[in-house]
mmCIF file of C-alpha atoms in Angstrom:
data_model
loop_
_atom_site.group_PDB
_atom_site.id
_atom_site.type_symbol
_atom_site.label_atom_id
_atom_site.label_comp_id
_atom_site.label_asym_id
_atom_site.label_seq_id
_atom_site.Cartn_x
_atom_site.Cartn_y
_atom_site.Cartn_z
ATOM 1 C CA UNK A 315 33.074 19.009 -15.289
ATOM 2 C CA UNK A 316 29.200 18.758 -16.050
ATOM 3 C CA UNK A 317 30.129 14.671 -15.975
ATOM 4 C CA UNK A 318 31.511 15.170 -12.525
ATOM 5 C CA UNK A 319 28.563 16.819 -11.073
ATOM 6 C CA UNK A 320 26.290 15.235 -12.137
ATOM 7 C CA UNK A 321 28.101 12.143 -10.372
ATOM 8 C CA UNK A 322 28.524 13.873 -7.003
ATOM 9 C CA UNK A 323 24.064 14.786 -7.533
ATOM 10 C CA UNK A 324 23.376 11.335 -8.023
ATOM 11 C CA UNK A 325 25.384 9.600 -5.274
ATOM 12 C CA UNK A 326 24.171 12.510 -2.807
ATOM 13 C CA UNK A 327 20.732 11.502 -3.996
ATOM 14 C CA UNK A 328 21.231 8.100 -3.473
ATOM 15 C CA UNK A 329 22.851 8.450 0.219
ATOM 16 C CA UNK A 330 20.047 10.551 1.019
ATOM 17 C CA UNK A 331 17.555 7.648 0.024
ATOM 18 C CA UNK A 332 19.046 5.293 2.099
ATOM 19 C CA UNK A 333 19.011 7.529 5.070
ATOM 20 C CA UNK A 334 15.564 7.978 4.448
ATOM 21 C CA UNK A 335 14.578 4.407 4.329
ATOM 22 C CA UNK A 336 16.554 3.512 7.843
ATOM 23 C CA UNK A 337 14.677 6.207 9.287
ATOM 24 C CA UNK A 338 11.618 5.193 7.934
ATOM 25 C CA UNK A 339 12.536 1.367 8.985
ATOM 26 C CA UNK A 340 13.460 2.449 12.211
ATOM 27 C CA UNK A 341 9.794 3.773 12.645
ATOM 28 C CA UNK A 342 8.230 0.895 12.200
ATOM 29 C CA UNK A 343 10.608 -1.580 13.595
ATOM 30 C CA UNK A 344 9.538 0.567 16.984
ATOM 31 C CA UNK A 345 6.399 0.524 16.057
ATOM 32 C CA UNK A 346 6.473 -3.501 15.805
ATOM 33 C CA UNK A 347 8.370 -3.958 18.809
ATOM 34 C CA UNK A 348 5.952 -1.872 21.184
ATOM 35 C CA UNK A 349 2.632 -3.016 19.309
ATOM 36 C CA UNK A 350 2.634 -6.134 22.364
ATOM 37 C CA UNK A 351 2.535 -2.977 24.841
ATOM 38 C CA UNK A 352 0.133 -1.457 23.220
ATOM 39 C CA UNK A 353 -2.313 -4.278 23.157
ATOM 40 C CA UNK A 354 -1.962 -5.150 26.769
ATOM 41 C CA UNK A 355 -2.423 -1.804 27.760
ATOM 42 C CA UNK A 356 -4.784 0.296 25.804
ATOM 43 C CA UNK A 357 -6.926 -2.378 24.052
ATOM 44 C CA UNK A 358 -7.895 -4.779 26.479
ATOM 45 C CA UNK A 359 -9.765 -1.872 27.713
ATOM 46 C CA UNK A 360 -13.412 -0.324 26.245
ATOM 47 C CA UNK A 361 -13.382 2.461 27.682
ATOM 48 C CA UNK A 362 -11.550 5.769 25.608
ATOM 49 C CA UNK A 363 -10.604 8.158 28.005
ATOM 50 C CA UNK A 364 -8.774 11.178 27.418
ATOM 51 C CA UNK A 365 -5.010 9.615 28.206
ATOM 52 C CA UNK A 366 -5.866 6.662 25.745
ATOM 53 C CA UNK A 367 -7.155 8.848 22.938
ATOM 54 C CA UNK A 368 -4.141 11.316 23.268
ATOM 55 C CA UNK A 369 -1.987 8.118 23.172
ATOM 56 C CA UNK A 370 -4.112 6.930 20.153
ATOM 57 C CA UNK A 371 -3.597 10.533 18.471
ATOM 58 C CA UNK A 372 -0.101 10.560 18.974
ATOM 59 C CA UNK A 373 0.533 6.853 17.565
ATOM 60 C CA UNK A 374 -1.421 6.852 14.553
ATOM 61 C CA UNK A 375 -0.854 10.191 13.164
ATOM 62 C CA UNK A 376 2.995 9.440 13.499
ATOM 63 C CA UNK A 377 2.500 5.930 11.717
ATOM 64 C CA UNK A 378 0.463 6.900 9.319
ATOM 65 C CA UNK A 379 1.380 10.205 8.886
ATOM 66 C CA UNK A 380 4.457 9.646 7.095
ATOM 67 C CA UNK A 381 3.323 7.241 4.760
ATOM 68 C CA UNK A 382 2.197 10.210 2.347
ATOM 69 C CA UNK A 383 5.833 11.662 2.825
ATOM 70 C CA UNK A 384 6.951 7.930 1.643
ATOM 71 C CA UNK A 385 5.285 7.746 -1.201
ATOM 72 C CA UNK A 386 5.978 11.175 -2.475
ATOM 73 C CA UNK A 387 10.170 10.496 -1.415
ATOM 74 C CA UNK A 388 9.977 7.417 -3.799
ATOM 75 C CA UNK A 389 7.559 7.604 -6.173
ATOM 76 C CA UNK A 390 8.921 6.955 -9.798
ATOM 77 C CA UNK A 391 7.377 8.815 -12.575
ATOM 78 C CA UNK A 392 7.357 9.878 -16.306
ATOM 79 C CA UNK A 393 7.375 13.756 -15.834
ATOM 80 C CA UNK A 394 4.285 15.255 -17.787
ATOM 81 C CA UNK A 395 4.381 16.667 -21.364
ATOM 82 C CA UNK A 396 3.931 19.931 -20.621
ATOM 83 C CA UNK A 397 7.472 19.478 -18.502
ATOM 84 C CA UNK A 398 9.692 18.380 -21.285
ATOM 85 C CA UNK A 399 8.898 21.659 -23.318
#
């Protein structure tokens, strides 16, 4: 019984990993696809106004925001000392 939950943990785990890296590849494959866009329309021009830094805001925290929430989602590690007691 302990055998057989233990299973059904682990492959839960492991379907929830793989939703989590389509979503996350789905992020950036958008991200790659509208970079072109991007360039044409917000970085051939100097000037920041208030539309192009909202736009900036909105596209870079989302990008980069979730990198922290990647690395903590797989990140591999031994567990400390103090955890095995």
């Amino acid at each position: 019984m302990v055998d057989e939950n233990a299973a059904s943990i682990h492959s839960q785990l492991i379907g929830n990993n793989y939703i989590n890296i389509a979503s996350y590849t789905l992020l950036y494959y958008d991200y790659a696809l509208t970079l072109p866009a991007e360039v044409d329309r917000f970085w051939s021009t100097r000037l920041l106004s208030w539309t192009s830094a909202f736009f900036y805001l909105n596209r870079y925290l989302s990008i980069f925001g979730h990198v922290p929430a990647i690395v903590q989602h797989f990140w591999e590690s031994e567990s400390p000392d103090w955890a095995k007691t």
